[in-house]
XYZ file of C-alpha atoms in Angstrom:
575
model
C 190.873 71.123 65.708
C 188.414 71.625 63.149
C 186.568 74.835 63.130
C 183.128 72.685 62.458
C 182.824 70.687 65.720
C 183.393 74.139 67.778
C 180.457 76.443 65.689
C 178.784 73.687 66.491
C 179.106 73.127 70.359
C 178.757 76.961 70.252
C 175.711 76.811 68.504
C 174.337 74.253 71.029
C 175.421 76.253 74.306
C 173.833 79.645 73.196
C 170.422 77.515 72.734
C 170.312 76.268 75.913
C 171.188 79.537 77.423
C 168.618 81.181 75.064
C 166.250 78.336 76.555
C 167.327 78.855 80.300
C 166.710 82.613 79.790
C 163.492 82.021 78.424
C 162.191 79.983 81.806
C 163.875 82.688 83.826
C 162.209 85.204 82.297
C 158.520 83.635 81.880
C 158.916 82.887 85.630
C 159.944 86.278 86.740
C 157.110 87.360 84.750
C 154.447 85.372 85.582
C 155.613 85.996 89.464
C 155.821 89.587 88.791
C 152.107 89.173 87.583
C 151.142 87.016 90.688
C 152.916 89.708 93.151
C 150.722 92.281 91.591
C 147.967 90.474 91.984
C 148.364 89.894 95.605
C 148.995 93.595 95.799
C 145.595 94.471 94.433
C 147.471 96.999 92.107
C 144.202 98.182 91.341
C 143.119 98.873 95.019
C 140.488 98.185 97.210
C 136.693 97.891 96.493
C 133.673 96.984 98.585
C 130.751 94.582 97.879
C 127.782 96.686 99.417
C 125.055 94.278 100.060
C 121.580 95.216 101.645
C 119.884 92.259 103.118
C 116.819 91.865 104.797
C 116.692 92.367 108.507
C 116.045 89.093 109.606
C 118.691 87.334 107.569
C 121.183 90.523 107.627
C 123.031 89.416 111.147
C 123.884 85.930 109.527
C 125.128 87.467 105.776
C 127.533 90.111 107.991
C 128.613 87.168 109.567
C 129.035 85.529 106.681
C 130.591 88.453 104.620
C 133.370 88.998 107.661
C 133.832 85.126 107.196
C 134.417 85.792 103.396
C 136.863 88.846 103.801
C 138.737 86.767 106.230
C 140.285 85.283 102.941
C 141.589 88.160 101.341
C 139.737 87.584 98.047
C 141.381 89.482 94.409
C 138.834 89.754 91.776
C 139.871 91.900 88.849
C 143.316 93.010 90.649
C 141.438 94.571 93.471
C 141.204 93.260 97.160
C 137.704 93.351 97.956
C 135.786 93.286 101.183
C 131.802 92.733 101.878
C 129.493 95.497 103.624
C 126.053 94.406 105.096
C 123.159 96.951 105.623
C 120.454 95.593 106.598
C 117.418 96.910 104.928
C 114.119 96.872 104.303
C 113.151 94.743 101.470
C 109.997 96.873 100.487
C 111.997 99.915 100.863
C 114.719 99.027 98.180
C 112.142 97.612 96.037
C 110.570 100.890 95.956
C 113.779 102.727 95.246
C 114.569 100.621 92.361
C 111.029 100.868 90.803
C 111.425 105.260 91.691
C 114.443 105.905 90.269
C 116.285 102.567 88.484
C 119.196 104.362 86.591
C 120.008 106.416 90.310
C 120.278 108.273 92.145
C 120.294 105.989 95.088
C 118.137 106.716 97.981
C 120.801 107.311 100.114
C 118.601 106.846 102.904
C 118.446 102.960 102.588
C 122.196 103.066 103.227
C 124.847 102.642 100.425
C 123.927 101.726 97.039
C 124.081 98.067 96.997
C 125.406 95.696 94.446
C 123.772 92.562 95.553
C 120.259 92.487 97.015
C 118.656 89.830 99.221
C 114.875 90.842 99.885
C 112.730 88.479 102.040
C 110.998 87.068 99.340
C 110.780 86.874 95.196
C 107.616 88.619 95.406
C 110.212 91.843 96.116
C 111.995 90.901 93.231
C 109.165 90.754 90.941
C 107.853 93.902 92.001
C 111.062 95.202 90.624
C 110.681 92.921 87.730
C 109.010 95.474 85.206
C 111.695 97.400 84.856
C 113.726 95.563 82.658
C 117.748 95.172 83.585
C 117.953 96.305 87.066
C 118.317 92.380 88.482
C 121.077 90.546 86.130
C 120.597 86.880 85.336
C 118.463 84.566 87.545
C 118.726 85.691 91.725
C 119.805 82.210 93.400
C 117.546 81.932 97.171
C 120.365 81.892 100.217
C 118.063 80.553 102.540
C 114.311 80.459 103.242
C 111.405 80.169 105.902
C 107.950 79.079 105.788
C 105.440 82.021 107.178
C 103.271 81.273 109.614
C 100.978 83.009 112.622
C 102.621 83.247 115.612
C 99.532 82.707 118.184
C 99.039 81.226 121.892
C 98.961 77.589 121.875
C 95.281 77.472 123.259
C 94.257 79.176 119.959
C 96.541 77.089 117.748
C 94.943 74.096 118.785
C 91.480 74.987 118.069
C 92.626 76.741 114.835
C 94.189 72.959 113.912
C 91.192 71.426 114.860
C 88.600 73.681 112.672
C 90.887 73.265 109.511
C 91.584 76.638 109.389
C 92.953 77.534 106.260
C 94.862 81.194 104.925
C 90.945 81.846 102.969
C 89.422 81.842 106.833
C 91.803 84.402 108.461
C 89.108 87.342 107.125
C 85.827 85.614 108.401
C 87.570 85.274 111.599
C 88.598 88.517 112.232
C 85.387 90.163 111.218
C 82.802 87.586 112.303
C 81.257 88.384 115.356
C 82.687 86.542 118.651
C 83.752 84.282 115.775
C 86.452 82.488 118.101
C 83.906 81.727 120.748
C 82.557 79.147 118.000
C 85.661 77.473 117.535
C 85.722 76.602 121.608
C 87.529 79.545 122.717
C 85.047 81.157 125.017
C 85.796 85.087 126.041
C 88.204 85.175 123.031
C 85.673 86.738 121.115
C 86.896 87.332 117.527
C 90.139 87.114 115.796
C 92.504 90.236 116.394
C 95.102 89.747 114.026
C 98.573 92.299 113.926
C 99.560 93.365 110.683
C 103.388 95.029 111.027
C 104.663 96.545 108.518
C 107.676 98.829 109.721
C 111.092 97.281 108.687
C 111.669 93.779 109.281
C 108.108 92.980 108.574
C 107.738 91.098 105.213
C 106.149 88.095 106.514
C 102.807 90.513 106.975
C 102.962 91.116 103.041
C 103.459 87.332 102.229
C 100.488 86.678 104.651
C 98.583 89.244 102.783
C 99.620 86.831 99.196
C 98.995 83.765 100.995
C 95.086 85.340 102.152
C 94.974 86.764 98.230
C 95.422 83.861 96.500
C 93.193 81.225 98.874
C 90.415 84.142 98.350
C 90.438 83.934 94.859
C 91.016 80.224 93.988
C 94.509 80.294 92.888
C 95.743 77.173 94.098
C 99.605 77.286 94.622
C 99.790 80.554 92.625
C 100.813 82.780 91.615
C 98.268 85.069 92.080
C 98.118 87.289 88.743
C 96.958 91.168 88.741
C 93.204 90.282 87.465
C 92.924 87.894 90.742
C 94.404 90.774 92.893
C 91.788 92.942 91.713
C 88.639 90.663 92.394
C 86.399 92.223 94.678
C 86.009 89.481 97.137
C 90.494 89.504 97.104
C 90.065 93.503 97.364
C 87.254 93.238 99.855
C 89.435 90.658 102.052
C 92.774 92.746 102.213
C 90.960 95.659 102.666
C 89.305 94.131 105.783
C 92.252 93.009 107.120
C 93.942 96.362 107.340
C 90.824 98.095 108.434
C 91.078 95.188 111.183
C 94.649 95.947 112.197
C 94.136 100.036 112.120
C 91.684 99.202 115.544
C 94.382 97.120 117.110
C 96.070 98.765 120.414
C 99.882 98.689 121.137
C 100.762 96.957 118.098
C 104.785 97.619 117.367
C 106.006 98.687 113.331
C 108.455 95.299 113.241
C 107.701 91.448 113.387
C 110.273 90.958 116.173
C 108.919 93.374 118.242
C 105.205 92.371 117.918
C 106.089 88.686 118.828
C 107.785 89.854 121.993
C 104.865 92.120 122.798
C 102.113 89.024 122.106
C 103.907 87.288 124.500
C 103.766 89.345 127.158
C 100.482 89.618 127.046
C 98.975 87.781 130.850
C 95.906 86.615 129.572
C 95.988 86.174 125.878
C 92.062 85.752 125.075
C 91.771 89.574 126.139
C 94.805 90.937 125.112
C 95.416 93.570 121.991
C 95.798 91.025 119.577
C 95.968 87.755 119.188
C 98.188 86.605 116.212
C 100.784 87.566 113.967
C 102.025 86.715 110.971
C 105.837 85.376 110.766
C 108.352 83.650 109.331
C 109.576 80.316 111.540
C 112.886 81.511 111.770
C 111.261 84.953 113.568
C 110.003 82.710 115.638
C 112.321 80.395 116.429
C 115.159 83.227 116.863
C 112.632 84.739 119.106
C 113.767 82.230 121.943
C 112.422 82.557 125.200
C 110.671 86.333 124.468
C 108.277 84.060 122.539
C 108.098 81.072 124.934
C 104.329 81.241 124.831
C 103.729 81.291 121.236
C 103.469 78.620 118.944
C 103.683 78.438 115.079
C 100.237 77.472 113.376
C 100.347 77.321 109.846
C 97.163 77.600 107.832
C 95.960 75.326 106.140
C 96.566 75.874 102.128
C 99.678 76.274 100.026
C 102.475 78.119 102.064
C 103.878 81.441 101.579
C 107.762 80.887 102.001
C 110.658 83.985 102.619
C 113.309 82.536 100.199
C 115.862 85.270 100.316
C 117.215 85.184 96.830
C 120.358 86.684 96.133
C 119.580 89.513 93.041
C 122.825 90.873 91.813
C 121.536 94.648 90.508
C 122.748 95.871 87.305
C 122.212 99.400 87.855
C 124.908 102.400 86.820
C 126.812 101.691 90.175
C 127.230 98.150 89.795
C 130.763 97.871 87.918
C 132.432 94.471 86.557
C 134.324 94.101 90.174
C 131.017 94.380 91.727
C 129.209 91.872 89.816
C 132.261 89.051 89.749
C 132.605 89.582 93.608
C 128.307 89.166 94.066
C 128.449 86.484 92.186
C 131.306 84.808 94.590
C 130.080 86.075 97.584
C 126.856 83.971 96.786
C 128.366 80.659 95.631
C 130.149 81.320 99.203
C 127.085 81.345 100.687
C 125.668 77.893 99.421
C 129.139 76.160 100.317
C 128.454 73.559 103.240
C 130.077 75.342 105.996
C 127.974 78.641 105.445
C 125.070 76.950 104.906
C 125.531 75.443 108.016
C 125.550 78.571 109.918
C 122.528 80.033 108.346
C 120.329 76.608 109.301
C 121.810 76.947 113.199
C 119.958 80.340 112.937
C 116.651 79.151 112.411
C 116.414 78.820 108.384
C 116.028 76.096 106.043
C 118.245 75.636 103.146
C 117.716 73.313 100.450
C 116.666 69.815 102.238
C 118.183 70.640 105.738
C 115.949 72.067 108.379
C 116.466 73.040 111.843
C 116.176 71.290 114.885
C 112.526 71.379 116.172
C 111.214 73.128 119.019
C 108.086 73.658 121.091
C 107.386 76.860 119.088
C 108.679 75.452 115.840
C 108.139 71.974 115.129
C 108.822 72.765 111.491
C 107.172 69.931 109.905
C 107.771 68.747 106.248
C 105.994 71.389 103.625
C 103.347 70.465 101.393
C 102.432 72.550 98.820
C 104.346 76.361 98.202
C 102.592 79.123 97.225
C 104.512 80.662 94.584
C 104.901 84.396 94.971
C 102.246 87.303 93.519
C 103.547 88.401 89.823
C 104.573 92.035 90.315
C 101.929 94.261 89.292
C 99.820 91.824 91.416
C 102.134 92.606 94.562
C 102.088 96.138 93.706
C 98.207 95.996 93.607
C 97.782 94.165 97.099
C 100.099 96.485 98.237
C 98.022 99.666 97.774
C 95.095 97.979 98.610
C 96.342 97.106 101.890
C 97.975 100.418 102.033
C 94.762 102.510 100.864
C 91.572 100.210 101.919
C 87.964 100.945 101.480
C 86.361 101.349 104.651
C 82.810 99.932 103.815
C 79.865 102.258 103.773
C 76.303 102.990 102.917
C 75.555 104.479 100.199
C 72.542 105.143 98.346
C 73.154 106.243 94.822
C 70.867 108.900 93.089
C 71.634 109.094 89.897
C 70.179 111.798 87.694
C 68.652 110.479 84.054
C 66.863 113.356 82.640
C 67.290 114.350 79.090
C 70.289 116.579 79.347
C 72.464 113.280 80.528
C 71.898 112.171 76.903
C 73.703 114.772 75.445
C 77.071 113.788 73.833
C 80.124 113.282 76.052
C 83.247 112.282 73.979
C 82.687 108.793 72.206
C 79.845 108.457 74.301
C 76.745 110.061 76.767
C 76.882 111.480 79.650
C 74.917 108.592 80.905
C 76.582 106.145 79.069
C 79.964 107.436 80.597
C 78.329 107.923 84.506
C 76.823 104.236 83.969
C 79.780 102.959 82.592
C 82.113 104.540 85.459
C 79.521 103.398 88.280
C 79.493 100.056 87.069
C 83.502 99.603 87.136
C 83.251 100.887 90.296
C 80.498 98.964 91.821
C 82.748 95.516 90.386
C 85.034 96.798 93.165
C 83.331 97.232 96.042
C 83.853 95.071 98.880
C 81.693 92.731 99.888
C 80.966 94.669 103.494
C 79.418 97.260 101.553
C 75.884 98.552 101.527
C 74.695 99.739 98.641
C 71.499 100.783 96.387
C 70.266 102.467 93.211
C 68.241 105.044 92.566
C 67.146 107.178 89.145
C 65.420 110.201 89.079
C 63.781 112.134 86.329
C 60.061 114.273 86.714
C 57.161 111.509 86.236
C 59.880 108.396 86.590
C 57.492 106.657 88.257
C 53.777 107.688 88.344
C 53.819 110.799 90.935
C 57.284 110.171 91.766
C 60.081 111.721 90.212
C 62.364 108.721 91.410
C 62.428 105.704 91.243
C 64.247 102.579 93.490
C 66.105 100.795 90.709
C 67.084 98.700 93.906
C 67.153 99.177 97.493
C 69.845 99.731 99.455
C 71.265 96.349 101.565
C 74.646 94.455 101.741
C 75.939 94.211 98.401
C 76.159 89.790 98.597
C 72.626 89.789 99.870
C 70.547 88.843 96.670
C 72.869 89.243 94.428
C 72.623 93.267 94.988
C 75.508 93.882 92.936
C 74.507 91.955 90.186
C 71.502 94.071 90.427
C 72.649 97.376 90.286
C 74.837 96.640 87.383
C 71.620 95.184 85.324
C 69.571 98.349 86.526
C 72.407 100.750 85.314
C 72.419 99.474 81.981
C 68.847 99.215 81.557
C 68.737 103.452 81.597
C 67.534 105.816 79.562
C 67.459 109.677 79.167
C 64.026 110.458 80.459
C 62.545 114.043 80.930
C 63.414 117.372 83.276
C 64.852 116.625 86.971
C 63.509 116.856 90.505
C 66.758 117.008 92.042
C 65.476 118.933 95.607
C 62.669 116.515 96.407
C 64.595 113.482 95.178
C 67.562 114.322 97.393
C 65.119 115.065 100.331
C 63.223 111.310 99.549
C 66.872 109.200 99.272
C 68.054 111.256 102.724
C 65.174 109.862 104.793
C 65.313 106.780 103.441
C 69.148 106.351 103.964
C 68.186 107.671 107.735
C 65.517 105.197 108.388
C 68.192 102.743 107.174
C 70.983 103.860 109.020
C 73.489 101.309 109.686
C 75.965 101.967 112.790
C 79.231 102.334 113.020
C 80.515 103.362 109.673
C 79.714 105.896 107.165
C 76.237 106.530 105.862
C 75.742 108.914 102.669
C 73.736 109.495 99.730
C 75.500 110.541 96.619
C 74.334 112.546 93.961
C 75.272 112.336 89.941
C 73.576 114.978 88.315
C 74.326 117.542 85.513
C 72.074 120.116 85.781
C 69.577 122.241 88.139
C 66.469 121.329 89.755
C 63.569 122.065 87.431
C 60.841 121.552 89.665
C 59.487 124.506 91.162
C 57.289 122.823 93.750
C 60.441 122.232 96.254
C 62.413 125.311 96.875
C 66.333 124.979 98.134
C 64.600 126.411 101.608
C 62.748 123.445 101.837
C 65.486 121.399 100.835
C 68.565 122.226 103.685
C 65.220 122.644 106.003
C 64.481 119.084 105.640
C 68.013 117.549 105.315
C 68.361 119.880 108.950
C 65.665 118.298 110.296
C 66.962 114.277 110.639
C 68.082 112.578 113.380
C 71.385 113.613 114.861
C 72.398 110.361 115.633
C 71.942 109.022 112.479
C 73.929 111.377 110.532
C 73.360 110.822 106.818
C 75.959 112.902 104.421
C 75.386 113.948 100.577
C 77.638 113.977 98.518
C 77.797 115.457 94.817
C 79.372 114.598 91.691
C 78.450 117.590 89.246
C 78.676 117.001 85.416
C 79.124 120.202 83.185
C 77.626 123.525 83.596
C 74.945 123.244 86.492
C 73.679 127.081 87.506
C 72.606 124.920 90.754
C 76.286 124.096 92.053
C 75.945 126.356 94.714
C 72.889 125.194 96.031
C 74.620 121.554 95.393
C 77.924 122.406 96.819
C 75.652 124.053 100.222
C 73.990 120.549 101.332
C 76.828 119.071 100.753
C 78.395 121.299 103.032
C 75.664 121.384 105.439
C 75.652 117.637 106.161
C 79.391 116.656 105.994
C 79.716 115.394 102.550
C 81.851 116.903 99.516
C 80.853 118.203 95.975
C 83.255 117.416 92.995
C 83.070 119.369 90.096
C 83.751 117.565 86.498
C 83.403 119.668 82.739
C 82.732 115.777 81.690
C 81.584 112.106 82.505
C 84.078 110.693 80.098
C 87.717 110.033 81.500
C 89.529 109.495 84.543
C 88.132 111.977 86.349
C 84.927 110.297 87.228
C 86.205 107.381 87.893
C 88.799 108.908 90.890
C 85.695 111.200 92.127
C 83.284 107.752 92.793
C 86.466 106.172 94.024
C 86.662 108.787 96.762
C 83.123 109.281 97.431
C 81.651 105.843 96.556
C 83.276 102.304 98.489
């Protein structure tokens, strides 16, 4: 046989063995690779996800419902932990401290965020890389005020719309107009322990009615308008009176039902989302959902994946799952049973909830404008009386920085005076010897609420009309601007007259005996306090810093009018 044929056939047979081996070998290999896989040969790791309270018991639900299917991402088995947690709360740890360390206090660091609403997320927004990519909203809720359905109905009927909530609460027996007789006015709850973000998107939805900003949102300049300041400020001044109202949203529905006879109970409303109050059941049987009239504030719950230093690869691949879990139909399903809305699918209607169709959506407060409402709500002016006395004589023309020491004073007192609220009373007066015939002050313009003939307007047109004049009459100014502000005493909130001045009395003819005699000798009940702002040297701060003293007020000290310094002292003494 020739030798040909056989090399041949040989030839052929160790190919297809070569080829065979091949297969065998790429199959044992890609199985080894699919067994190690399954093995996680790069262990375990855990999705840590904080979630707002009222969606948290649906997304561990959810998250158990997801580890149920032993997912592998990156080699490692993974599993997904739900804390539920304040959405405020971790928005303020991520603003403190965005490269860590965690507040360990909030529960483990998390790896994917759900807040209430965006407005958390664009309070964390400034700081540039802690959210990755574009958070995706799991589910959402329109807020609304939970109230009695005697007062929703005569709520409907007046139109009453997010930019009325302040009127009502601080008009007089303002509910008695609407019908409501012995309701007197409106006594809104504010929560804002955990589990209360609905009372910050009520505060938005107020914000941005106040200051004409249609379906939003509501930028930091319109946060900072005084009638916005004025109406957030009144609101928590409102809910600081209010009796036996609890820190969470859940809690304070349960309590405003209980309430036997709602028109004389602690309060009256309270902001919430519908799913609140719809998961409220029969705790809230007496409530009803009355949404203002107005664009609506909506809880979206987006889904923020963080990229902070403890968010690894595994992390962000398994968020980023977990979430497109979350929108499947089955899950959504589960979260709409619960009382949200997702997408076009709403829940079934209720007596409390008839959750009607939604017009317009107020989109959320930029972030330094949420950061703004929040320390105005947080740190309101309680309106007062105040009559300013401000000293002009020569020395406050001497040079202060780029400017006067009047300049700067006038300057700083007309900022502040933009920011007043509108509950405010307040007045101008100047002094300098022979300001005005006999008188060594003058009433630039009296003191009265500052919307009443267009006061504020007026005081800022009479502080920049000033001039340096002559020497000063402090003593027997300050004695003239206490009686007046005595005579004019207005009840139930502070009444004081503050001082700006920058150097000692030069008028002989009223002696500091004569001066704490007189301010000693007004009215008890109609206590009247002074306080001082002193502006460089002044050999008279004692005397200064004494009827301060003696009446209840404060002096603060200052080596200059120009600065920050001024501007904190009238926003402690002066609102």
């Amino acid at each position: 046989m020739s030798k040909g044929p056989v090399i041949a056939l040989v030839t052929v047979l160790l190919l297809v063995l070569a080829v065979v081996g091949w297969f065998q070998l790429r199959d044992r290999t890609s199985n080894q690779g699919s067994a190690a896989a399954e093995l996680c040969v790069e262990g375990d790791a855990t999705l840590e996800v904080a979630a707002a309270p009222d969606l948290a018991p649906q997304i561990r639900d959810l998250a158990a419902r997801y580890t149920a299917t032993n997912p592998v991402v990156r080699d490692h088995c993974v599993s997904v932990s739900v804390t539920a947690s304040d959405s405020n709360a971790v928005a303020d740890a991520l603003v403190a401290a965005p490269d860590g360390p965690w507040n360990e206090t909030l529960g483990p660091a998390p790896a994917l965020w759900i807040p209430a609403g965006s407005q958390s997320i664009n309070r964390v927004g400034a700081n540039a890389g802690v959210v990755a990519g574009q958070p995706k909203p799991v589910a959402s809720s329109p807020v609304v005020l939970a109230v009695p359905r005697e007062l929703s109905q005569a709520l409907t009927a007046a139109g009453t719309g997010w930019q009325n909530v302040t009127t009502l609460q601080a008009g007089t027996d303002s509910l008695n107009g609407l019908g409501l007789d012995g309701w007197g006015s409106l006594r809104l709850a504010l929560p804002t322990g955990s589990g209360s973000a609905a009372t910050g998107l009520a505060l938005d939805a107020v914000a941005a009615a106040t200051a004409d900003a249609g379906v939003g949102p509501l930028d930091e300049a319109q946060a900072a308008l005084p009638k916005v300041t004025a109406a957030i400020a009144a609101l928590a001044n409102g809910t600081k009176v209010l009796e036996g109202v609890p820190p969470s949203t859940t809690d304070a529905l349960a309590a405003l039902a209980d309430q036997p006879d709602p028109a004389n109970g602690s309060f009256h409303a309270v902001p919430a989302t519908e799913q609140q109050l719809f998961a409220a059941g029969d705790k809230a049987s007496t409530l009803v959902a009355f949404a203002p009239a107005g664009a609506t504030p909506v809880a979206d719950h987006p889904a923020a994946i963080l990229a902070t230093p403890w968010v690894d690869e595994t992390h962000s691949r398994t968020a980023a799952q977990f979430v497109d879990f979350l929108r499947q139909p089955e899950q959504v399903q589960t979260l709409v049973d619960a009382g949200f809305r997702v997408g076009e699918r709403t829940p079934d209607a209720t007596d409390r909830t008839p959750t009607p169709a939604l017009g317009q959506v107020l989109a959320p407060a930029t972030g330094p404008a949420a950061v703004g409402l929040a320390h105005t709500f947080a740190n309101p002016a309680v309106p007062q009386t105040t009559t300013i006395l401000l000293d002009v004589s020569g020395s406050m023309g001497y040079s202060d920085g780029s400017g006067t020491r009047l300049s700067n004073t006038v300057a700083a007192l007309t900022g502040r005076i933009a920011q007043l609220p509108d509950a405010s009373d307040t007045g101008l007066w100047a002094y300098s010897r022979g300001l005005d015939g006999n008188r060594p002050y003058q009433v630039k313009v009296p003191t009265g609420p500052l919307p009443e003939a267009n006061r504020r307007q007026q005081i800022e047109t009479a502080l920049a009309g000033l001039r340096p004049a002559t020497a000063t009459s402090t003593y027997a100014s300050v004695i003239a601007a206490h009686d007046s502000a005595v005579k004019g005493y207005v009840p139930g909130r502070t009444n004081s007259v503050l001082l700006i001045t920058d150097g000692p009395n030069d008028d002989t003819s009223t002696t500091r005996q004569r001066l704490t005699a007189a301010l000693a000798a007004t009215d008890p009940n109609r206590p009247v306090r002074v306080d001082v702002i002193s502006i460089g040297e002044n050999s008279d701060q004692a005397t200064l810093q004494a009827i301060a003293e003696q009446t209840g007020g404060a002096l603060i000290a200052m080596p200059s009018a120009q600065g920050a310094d001024l501007e904190q002292a009238l926003g402690k003494l002066l609102s």
